[in-house]
JSON list of C-alpha atoms in Angstrom, two decimals:
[
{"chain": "A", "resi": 1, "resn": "UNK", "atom": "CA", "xyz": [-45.72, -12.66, 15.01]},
{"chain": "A", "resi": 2, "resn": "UNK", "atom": "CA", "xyz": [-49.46, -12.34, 16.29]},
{"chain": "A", "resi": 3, "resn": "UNK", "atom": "CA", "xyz": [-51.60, -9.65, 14.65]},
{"chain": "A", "resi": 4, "resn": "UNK", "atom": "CA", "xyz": [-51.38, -7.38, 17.29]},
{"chain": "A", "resi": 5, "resn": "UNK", "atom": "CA", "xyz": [-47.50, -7.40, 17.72]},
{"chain": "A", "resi": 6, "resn": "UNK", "atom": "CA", "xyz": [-47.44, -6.62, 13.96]},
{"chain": "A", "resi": 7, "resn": "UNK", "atom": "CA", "xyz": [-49.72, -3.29, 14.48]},
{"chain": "A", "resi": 8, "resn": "UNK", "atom": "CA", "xyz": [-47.40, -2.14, 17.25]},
{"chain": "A", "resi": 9, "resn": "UNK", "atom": "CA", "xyz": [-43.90, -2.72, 15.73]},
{"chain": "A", "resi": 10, "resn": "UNK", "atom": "CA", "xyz": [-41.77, 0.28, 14.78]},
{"chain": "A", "resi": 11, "resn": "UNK", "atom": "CA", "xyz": [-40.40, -0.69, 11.33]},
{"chain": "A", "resi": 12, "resn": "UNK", "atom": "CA", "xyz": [-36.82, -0.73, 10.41]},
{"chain": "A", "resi": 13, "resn": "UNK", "atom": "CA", "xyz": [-35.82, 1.91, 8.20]},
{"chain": "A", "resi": 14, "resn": "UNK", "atom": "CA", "xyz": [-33.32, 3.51, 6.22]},
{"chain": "A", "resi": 15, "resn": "UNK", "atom": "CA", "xyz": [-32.61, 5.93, 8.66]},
{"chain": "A", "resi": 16, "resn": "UNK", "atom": "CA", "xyz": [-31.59, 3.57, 10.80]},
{"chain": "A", "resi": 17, "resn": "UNK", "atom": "CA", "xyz": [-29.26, 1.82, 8.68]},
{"chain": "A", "resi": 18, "resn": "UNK", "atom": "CA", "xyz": [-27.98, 5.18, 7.45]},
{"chain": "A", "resi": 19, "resn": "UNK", "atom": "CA", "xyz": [-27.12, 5.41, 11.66]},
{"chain": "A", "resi": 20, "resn": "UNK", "atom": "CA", "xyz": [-25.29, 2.50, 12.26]},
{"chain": "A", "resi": 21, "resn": "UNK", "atom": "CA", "xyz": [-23.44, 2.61, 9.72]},
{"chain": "A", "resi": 22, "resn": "UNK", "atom": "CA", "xyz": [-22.43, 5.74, 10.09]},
{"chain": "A", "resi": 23, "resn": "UNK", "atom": "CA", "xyz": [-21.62, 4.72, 13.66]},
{"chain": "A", "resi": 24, "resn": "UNK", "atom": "CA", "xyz": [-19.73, 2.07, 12.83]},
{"chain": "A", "resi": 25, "resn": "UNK", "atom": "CA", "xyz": [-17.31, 3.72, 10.89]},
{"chain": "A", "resi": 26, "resn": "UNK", "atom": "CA", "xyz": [-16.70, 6.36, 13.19]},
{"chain": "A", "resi": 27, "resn": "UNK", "atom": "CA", "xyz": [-16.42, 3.39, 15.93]},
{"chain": "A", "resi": 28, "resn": "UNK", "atom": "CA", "xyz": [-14.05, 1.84, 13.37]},
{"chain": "A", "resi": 29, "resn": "UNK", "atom": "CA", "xyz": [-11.94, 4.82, 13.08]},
{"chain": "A", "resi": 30, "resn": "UNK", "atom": "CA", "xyz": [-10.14, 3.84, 16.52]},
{"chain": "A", "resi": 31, "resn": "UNK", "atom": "CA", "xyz": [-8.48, 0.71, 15.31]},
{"chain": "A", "resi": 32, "resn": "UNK", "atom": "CA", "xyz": [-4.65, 1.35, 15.49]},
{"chain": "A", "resi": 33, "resn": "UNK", "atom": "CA", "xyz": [-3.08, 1.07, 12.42]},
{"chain": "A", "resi": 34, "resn": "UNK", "atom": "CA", "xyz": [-0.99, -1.89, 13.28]},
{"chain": "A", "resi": 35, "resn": "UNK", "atom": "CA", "xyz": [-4.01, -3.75, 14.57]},
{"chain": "A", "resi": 36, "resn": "UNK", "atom": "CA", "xyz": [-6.12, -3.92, 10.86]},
{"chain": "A", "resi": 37, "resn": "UNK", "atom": "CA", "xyz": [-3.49, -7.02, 10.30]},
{"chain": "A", "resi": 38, "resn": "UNK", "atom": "CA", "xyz": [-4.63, -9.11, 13.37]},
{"chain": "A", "resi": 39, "resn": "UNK", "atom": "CA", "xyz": [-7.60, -11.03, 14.14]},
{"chain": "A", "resi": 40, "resn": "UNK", "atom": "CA", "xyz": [-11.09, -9.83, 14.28]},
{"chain": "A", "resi": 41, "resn": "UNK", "atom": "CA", "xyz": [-12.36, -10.76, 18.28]},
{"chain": "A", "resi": 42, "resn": "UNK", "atom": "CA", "xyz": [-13.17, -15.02, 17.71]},
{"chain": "A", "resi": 43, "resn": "UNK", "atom": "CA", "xyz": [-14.06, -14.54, 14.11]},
{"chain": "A", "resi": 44, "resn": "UNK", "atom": "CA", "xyz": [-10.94, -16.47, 12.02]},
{"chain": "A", "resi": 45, "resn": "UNK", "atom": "CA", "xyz": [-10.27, -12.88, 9.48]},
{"chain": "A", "resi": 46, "resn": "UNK", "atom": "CA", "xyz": [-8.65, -10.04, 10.21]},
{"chain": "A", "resi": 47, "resn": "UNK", "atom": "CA", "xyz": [-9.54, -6.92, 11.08]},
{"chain": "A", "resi": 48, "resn": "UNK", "atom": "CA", "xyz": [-9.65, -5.69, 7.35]},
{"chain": "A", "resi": 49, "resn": "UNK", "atom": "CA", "xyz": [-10.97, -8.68, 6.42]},
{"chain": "A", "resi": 50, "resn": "UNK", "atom": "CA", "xyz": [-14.47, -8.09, 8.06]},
{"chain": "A", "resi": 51, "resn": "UNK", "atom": "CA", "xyz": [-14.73, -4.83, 7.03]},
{"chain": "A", "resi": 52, "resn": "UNK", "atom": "CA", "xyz": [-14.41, -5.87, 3.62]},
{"chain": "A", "resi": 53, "resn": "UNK", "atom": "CA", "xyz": [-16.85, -8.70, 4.12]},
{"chain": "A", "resi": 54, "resn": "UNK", "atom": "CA", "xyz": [-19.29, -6.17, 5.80]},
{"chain": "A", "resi": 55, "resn": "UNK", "atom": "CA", "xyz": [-19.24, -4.00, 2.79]},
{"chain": "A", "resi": 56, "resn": "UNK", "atom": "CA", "xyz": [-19.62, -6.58, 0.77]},
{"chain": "A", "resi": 57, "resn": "UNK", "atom": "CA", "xyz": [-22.95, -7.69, 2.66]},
{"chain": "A", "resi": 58, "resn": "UNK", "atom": "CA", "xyz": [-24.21, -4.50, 1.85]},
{"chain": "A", "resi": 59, "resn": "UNK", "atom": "CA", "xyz": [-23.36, -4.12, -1.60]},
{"chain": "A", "resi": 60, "resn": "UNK", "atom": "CA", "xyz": [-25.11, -7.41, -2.01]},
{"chain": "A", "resi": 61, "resn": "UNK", "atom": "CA", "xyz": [-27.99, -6.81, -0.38]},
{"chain": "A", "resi": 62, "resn": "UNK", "atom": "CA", "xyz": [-28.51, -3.38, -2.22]},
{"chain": "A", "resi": 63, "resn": "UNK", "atom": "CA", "xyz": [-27.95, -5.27, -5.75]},
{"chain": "A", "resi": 64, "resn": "UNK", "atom": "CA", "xyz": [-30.21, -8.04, -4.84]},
{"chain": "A", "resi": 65, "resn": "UNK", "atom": "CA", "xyz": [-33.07, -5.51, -4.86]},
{"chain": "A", "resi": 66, "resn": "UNK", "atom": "CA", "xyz": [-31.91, -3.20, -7.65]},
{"chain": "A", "resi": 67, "resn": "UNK", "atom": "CA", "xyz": [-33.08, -5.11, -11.21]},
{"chain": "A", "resi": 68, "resn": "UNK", "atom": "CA", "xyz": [-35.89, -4.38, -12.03]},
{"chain": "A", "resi": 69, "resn": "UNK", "atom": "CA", "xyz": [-37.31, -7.89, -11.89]},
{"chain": "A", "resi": 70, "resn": "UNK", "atom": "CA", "xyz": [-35.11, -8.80, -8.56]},
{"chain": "A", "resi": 71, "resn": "UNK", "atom": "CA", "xyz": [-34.58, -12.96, -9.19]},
{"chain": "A", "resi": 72, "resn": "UNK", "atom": "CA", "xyz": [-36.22, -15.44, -6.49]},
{"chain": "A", "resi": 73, "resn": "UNK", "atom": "CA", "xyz": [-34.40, -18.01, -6.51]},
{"chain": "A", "resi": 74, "resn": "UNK", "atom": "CA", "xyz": [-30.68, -17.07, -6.74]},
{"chain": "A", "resi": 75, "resn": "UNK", "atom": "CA", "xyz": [-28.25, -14.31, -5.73]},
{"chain": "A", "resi": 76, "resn": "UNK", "atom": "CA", "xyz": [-27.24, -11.60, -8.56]},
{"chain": "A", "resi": 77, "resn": "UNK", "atom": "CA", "xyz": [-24.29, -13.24, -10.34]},
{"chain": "A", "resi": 78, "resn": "UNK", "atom": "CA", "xyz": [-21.64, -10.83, -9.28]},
{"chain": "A", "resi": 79, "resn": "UNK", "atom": "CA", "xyz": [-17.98, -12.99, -8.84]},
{"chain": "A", "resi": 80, "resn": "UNK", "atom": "CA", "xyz": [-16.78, -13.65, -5.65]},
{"chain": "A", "resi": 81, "resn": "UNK", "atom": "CA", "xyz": [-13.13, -14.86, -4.51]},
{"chain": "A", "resi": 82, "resn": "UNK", "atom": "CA", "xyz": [-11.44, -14.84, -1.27]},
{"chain": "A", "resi": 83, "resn": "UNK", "atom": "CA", "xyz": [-7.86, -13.54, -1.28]},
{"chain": "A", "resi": 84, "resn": "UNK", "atom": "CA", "xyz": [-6.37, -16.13, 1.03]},
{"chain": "A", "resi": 85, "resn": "UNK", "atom": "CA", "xyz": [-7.45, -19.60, 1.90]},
{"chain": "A", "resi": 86, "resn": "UNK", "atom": "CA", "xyz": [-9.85, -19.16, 4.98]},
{"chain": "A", "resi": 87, "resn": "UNK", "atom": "CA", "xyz": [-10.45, -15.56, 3.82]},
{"chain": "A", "resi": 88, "resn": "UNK", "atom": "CA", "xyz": [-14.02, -13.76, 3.06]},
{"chain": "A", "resi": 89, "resn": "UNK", "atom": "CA", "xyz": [-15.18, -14.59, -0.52]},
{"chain": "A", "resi": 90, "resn": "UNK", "atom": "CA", "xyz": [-16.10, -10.90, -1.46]},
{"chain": "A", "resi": 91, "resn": "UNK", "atom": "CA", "xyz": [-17.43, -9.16, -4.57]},
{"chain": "A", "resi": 92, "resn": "UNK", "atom": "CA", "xyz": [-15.65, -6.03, -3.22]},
{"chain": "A", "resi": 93, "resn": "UNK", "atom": "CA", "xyz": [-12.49, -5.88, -1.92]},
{"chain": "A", "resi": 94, "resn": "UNK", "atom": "CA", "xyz": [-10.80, -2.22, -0.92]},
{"chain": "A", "resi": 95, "resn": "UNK", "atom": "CA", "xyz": [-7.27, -0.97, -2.29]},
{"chain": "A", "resi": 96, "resn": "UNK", "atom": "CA", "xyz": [-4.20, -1.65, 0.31]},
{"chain": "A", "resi": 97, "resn": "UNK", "atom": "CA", "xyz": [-2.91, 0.97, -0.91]},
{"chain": "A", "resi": 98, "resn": "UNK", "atom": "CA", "xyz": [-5.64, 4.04, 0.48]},
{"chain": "A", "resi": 99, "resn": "UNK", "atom": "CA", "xyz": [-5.14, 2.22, 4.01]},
{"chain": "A", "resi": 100, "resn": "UNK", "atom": "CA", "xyz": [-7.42, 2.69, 6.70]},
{"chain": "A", "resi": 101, "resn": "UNK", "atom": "CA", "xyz": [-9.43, 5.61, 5.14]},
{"chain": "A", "resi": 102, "resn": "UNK", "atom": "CA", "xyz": [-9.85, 3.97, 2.06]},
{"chain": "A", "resi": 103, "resn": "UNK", "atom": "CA", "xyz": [-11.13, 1.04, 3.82]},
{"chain": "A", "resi": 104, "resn": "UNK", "atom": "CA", "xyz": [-13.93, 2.90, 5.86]},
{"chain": "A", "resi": 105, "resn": "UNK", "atom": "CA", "xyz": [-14.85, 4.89, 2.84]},
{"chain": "A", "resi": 106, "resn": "UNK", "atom": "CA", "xyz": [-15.34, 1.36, 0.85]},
{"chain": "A", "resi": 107, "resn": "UNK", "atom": "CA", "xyz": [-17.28, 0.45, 4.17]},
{"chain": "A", "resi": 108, "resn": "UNK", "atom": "CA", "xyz": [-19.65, 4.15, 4.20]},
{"chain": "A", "resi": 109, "resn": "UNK", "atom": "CA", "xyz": [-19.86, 3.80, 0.02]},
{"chain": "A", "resi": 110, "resn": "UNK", "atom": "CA", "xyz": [-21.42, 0.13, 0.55]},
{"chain": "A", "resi": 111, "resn": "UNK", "atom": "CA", "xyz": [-23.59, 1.20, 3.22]},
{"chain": "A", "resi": 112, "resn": "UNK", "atom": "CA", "xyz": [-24.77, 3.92, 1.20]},
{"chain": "A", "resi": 113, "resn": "UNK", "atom": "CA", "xyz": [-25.58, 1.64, -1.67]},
{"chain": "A", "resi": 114, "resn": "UNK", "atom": "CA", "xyz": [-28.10, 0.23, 0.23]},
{"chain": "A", "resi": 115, "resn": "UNK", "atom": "CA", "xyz": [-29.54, 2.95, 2.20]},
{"chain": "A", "resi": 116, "resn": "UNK", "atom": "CA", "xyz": [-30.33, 4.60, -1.33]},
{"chain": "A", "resi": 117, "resn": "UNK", "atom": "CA", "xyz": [-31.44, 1.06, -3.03]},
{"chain": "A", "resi": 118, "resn": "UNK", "atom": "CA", "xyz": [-33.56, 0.54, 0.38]},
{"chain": "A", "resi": 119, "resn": "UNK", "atom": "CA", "xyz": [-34.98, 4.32, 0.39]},
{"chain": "A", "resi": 120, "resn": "UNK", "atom": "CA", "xyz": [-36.17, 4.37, -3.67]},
{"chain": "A", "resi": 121, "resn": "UNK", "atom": "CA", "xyz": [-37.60, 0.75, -3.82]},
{"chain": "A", "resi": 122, "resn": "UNK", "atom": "CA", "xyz": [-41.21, -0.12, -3.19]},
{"chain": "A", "resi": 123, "resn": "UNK", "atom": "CA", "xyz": [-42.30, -1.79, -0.11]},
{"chain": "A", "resi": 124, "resn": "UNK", "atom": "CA", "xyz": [-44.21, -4.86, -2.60]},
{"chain": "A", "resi": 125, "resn": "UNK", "atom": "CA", "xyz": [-40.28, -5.75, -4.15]},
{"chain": "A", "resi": 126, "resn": "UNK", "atom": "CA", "xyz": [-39.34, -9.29, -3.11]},
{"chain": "A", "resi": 127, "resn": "UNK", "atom": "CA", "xyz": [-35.50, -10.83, -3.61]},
{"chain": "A", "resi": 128, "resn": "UNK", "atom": "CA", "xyz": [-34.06, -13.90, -2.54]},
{"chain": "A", "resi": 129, "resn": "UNK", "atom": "CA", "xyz": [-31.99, -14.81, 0.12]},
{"chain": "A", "resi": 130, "resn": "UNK", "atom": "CA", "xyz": [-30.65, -17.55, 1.73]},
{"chain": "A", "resi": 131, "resn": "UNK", "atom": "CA", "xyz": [-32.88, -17.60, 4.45]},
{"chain": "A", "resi": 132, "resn": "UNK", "atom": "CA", "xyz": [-35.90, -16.65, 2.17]},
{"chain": "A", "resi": 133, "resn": "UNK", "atom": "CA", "xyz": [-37.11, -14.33, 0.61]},
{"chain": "A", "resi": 134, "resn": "UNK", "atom": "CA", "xyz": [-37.30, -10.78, 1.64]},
{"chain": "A", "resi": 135, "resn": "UNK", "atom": "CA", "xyz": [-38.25, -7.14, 1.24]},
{"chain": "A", "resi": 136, "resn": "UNK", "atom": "CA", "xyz": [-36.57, -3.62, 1.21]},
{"chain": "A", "resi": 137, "resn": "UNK", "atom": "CA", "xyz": [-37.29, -3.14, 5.32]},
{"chain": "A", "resi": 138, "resn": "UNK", "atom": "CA", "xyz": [-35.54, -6.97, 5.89]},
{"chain": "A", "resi": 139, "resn": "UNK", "atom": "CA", "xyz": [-32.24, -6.48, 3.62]},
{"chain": "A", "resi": 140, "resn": "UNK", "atom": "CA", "xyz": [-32.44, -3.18, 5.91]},
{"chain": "A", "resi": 141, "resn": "UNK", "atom": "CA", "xyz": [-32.62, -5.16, 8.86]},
{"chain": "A", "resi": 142, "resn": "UNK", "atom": "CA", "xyz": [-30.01, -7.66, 7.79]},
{"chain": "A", "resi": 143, "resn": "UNK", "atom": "CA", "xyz": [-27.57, -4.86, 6.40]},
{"chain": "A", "resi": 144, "resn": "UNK", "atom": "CA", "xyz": [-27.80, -3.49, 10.13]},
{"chain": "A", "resi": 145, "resn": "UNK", "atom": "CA", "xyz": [-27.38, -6.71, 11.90]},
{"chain": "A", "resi": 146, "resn": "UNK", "atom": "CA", "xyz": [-23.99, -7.45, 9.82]},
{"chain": "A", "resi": 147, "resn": "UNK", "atom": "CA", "xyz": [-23.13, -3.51, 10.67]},
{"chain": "A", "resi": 148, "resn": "UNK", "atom": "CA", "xyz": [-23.47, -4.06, 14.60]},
{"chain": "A", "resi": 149, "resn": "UNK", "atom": "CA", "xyz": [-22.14, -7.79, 14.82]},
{"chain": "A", "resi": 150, "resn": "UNK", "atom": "CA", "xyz": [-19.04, -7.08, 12.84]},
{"chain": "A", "resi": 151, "resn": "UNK", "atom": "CA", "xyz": [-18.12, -3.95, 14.34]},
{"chain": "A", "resi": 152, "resn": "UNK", "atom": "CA", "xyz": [-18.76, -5.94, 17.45]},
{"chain": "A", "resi": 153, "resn": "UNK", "atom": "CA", "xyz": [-16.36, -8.64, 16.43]},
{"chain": "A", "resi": 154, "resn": "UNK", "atom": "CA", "xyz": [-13.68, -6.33, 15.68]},
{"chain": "A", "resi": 155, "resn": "UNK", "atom": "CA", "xyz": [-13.97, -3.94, 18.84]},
{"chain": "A", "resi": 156, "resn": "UNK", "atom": "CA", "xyz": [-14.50, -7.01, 21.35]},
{"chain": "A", "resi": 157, "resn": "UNK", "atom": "CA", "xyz": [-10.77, -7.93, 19.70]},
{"chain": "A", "resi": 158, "resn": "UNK", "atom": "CA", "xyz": [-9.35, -4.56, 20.63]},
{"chain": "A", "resi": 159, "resn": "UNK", "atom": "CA", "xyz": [-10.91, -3.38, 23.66]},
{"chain": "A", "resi": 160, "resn": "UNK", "atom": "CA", "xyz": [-12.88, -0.74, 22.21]},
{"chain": "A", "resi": 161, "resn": "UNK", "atom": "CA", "xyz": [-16.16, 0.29, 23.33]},
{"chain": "A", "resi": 162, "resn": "UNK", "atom": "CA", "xyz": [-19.11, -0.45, 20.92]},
{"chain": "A", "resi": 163, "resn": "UNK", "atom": "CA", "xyz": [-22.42, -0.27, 21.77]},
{"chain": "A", "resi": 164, "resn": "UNK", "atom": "CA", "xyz": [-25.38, 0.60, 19.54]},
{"chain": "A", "resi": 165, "resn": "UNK", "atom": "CA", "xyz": [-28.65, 2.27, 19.61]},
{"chain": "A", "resi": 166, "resn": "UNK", "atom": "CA", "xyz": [-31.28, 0.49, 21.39]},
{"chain": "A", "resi": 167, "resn": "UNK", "atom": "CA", "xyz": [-33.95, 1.68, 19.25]},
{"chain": "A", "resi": 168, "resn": "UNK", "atom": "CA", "xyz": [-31.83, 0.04, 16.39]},
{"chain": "A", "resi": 169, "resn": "UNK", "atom": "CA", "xyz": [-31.55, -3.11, 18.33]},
{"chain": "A", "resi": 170, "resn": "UNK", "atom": "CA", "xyz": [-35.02, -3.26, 19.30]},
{"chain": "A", "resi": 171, "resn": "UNK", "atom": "CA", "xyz": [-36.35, -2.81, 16.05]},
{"chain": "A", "resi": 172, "resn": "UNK", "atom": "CA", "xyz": [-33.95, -5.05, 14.53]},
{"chain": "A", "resi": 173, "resn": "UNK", "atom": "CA", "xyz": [-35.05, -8.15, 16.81]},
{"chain": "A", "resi": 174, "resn": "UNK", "atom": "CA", "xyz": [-38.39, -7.46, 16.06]},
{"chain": "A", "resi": 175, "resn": "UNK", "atom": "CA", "xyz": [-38.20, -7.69, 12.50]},
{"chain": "A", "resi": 176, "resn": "UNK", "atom": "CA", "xyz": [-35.47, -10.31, 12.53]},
{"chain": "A", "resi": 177, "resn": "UNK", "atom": "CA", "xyz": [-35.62, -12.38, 15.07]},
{"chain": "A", "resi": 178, "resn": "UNK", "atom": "CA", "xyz": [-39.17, -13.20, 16.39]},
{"chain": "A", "resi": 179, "resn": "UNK", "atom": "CA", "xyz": [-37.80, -15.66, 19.43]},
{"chain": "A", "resi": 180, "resn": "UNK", "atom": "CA", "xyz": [-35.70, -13.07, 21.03]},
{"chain": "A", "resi": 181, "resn": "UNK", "atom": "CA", "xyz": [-35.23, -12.68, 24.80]},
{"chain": "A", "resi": 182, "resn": "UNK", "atom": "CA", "xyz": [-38.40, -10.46, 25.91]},
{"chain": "A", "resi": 183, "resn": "UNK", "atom": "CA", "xyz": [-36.61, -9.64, 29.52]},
{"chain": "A", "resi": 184, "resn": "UNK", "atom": "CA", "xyz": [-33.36, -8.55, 28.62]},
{"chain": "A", "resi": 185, "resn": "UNK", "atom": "CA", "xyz": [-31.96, -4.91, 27.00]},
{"chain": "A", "resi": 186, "resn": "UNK", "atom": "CA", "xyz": [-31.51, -4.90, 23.27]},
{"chain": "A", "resi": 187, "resn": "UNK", "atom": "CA", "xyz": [-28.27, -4.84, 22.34]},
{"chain": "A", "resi": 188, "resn": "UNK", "atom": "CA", "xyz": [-27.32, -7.63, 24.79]},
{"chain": "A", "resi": 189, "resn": "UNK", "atom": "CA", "xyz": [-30.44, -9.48, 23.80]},
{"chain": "A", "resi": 190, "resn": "UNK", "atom": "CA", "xyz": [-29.35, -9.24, 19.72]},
{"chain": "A", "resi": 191, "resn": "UNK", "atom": "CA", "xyz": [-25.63, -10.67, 21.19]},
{"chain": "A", "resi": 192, "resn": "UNK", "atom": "CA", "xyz": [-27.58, -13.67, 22.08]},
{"chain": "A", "resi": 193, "resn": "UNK", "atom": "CA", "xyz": [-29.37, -13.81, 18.99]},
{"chain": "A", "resi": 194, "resn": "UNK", "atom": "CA", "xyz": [-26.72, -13.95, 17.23]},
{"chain": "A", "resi": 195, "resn": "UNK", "atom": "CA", "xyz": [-24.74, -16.09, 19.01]},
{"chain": "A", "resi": 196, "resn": "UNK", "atom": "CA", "xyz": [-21.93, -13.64, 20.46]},
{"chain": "A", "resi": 197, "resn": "UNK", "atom": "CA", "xyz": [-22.42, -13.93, 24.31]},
{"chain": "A", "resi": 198, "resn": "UNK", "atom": "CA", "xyz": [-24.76, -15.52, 27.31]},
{"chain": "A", "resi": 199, "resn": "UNK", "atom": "CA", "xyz": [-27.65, -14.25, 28.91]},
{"chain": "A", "resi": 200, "resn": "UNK", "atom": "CA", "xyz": [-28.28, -15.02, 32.38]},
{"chain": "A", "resi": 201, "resn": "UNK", "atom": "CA", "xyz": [-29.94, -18.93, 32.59]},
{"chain": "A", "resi": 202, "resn": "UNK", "atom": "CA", "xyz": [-29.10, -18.78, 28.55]},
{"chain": "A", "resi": 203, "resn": "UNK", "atom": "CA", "xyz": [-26.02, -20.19, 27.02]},
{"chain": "A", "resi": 204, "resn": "UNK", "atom": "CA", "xyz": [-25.12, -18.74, 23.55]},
{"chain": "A", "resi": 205, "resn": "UNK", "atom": "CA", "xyz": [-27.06, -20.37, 20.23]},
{"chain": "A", "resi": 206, "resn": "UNK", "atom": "CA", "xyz": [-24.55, -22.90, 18.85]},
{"chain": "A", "resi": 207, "resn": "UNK", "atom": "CA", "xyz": [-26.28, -21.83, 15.77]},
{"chain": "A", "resi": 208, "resn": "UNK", "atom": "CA", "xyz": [-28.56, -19.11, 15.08]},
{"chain": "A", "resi": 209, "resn": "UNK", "atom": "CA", "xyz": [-29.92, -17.50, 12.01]},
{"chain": "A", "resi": 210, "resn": "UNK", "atom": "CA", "xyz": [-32.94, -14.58, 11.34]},
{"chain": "A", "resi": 211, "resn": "UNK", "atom": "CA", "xyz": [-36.39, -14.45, 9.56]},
{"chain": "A", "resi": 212, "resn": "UNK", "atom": "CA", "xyz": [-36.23, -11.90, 7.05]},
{"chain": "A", "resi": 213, "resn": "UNK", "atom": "CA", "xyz": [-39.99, -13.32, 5.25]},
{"chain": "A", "resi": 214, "resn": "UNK", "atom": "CA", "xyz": [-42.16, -9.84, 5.01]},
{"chain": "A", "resi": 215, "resn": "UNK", "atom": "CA", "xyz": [-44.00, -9.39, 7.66]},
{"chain": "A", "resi": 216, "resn": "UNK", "atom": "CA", "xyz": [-47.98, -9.13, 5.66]}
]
């Protein structure tokens, strides 16, 4: 990112991942109940499945930054297991037995996690991740680009209408994803990004991945 693109970008904050979140669930919220069993969209979990591997993005991300000496080099050791073979290998998986609302308020508790973790640490704090590492305004970033994708994933299975804030989007692809589509509208743009549809004259990313390195 040249100097001057760095001056006039809108930073991602917890406000905004306090939104989609909060979004998300409500979008989430029109799922019929006999649907939470079947497959997310083209993703290979269920339903339930991603929403418990979307909380458990953003209770990682949130306890990546929380000790007070956050490690470099290595996630916080927190156990993870899948329940099935092919399943999500989560830290946090939600009680069958609350259902739907129990599931959402696993989803909104995670989410919350990190908004506070994201709102209360300093802008300086640096934690690992896979794709480097990263400050409190990219694990923001990140937390909202697992919010919007898997939502996505799970209303493009289902036929429900999902479609975020630009302003989210827009901030999110300029923190995250510095080669994004300058000529297109945001939230079809981060699709792209992120591998989830075509742009006109661009076929889908076989792979894709963001750049969460602070940007100095």
């Amino acid at each position: 990112m040249s100097p001057t693109a760095a001056a006039d970008r809108r930073p991602v904050t917890a406000d905004d991942l306090d939104r989609a979140v909060q979004l998300a669930v409500a979008a989430l919220r029109a799922v019929p109940p006999a649907s939470w069993d079947g497959t997310a969209g083209s993703l290979e979990w269920t339903c339930w499945e991603t929403v418990e591997h979307l909380a458990d993005d953003l209770f990682a991300y949130a306890v990546q930054l929380g000790p007070r000496t956050p490690p470099q080099d290595r996630e916080v050791p927190f156990h993870y297991e899948s329940r099935r073979p092919g399943g999500p290998a989560n830290s946090v998986h939600a009680n069958r037995a609350a259902g739907p609302d129990g599931l959402l308020q696993v989803l909104e508790a995670s989410g919350a996690l990190l908004v506070a973790v994201v709102r209360t640490t300093g802008p300086h704090v640096r934690s690992h991740h896979v794709f480097g590492a990263s400050d409190p305004e990219g694990f923001a970033a990140m937390g909202i680009v697992e919010t919007l994708m898997h939502t996505h994933d799970i209303a493009e299975g289902l036929g429900l209408v999902w479609e975020p804030p630009a302003g989210i989007c827009a901030r999110v692809l300029s923190r995250l994803f510095p080669g994004a589509p300058s000529n297109t509208a945001p939230w079809p743009a981060l699709l792209w990004c992120t591998g989830r549809s075509d742009l006109p004259e661009r076929t889908r990313p076989a792979t894709w991945r963001w750049y969460g390195a602070p940007v100095e």
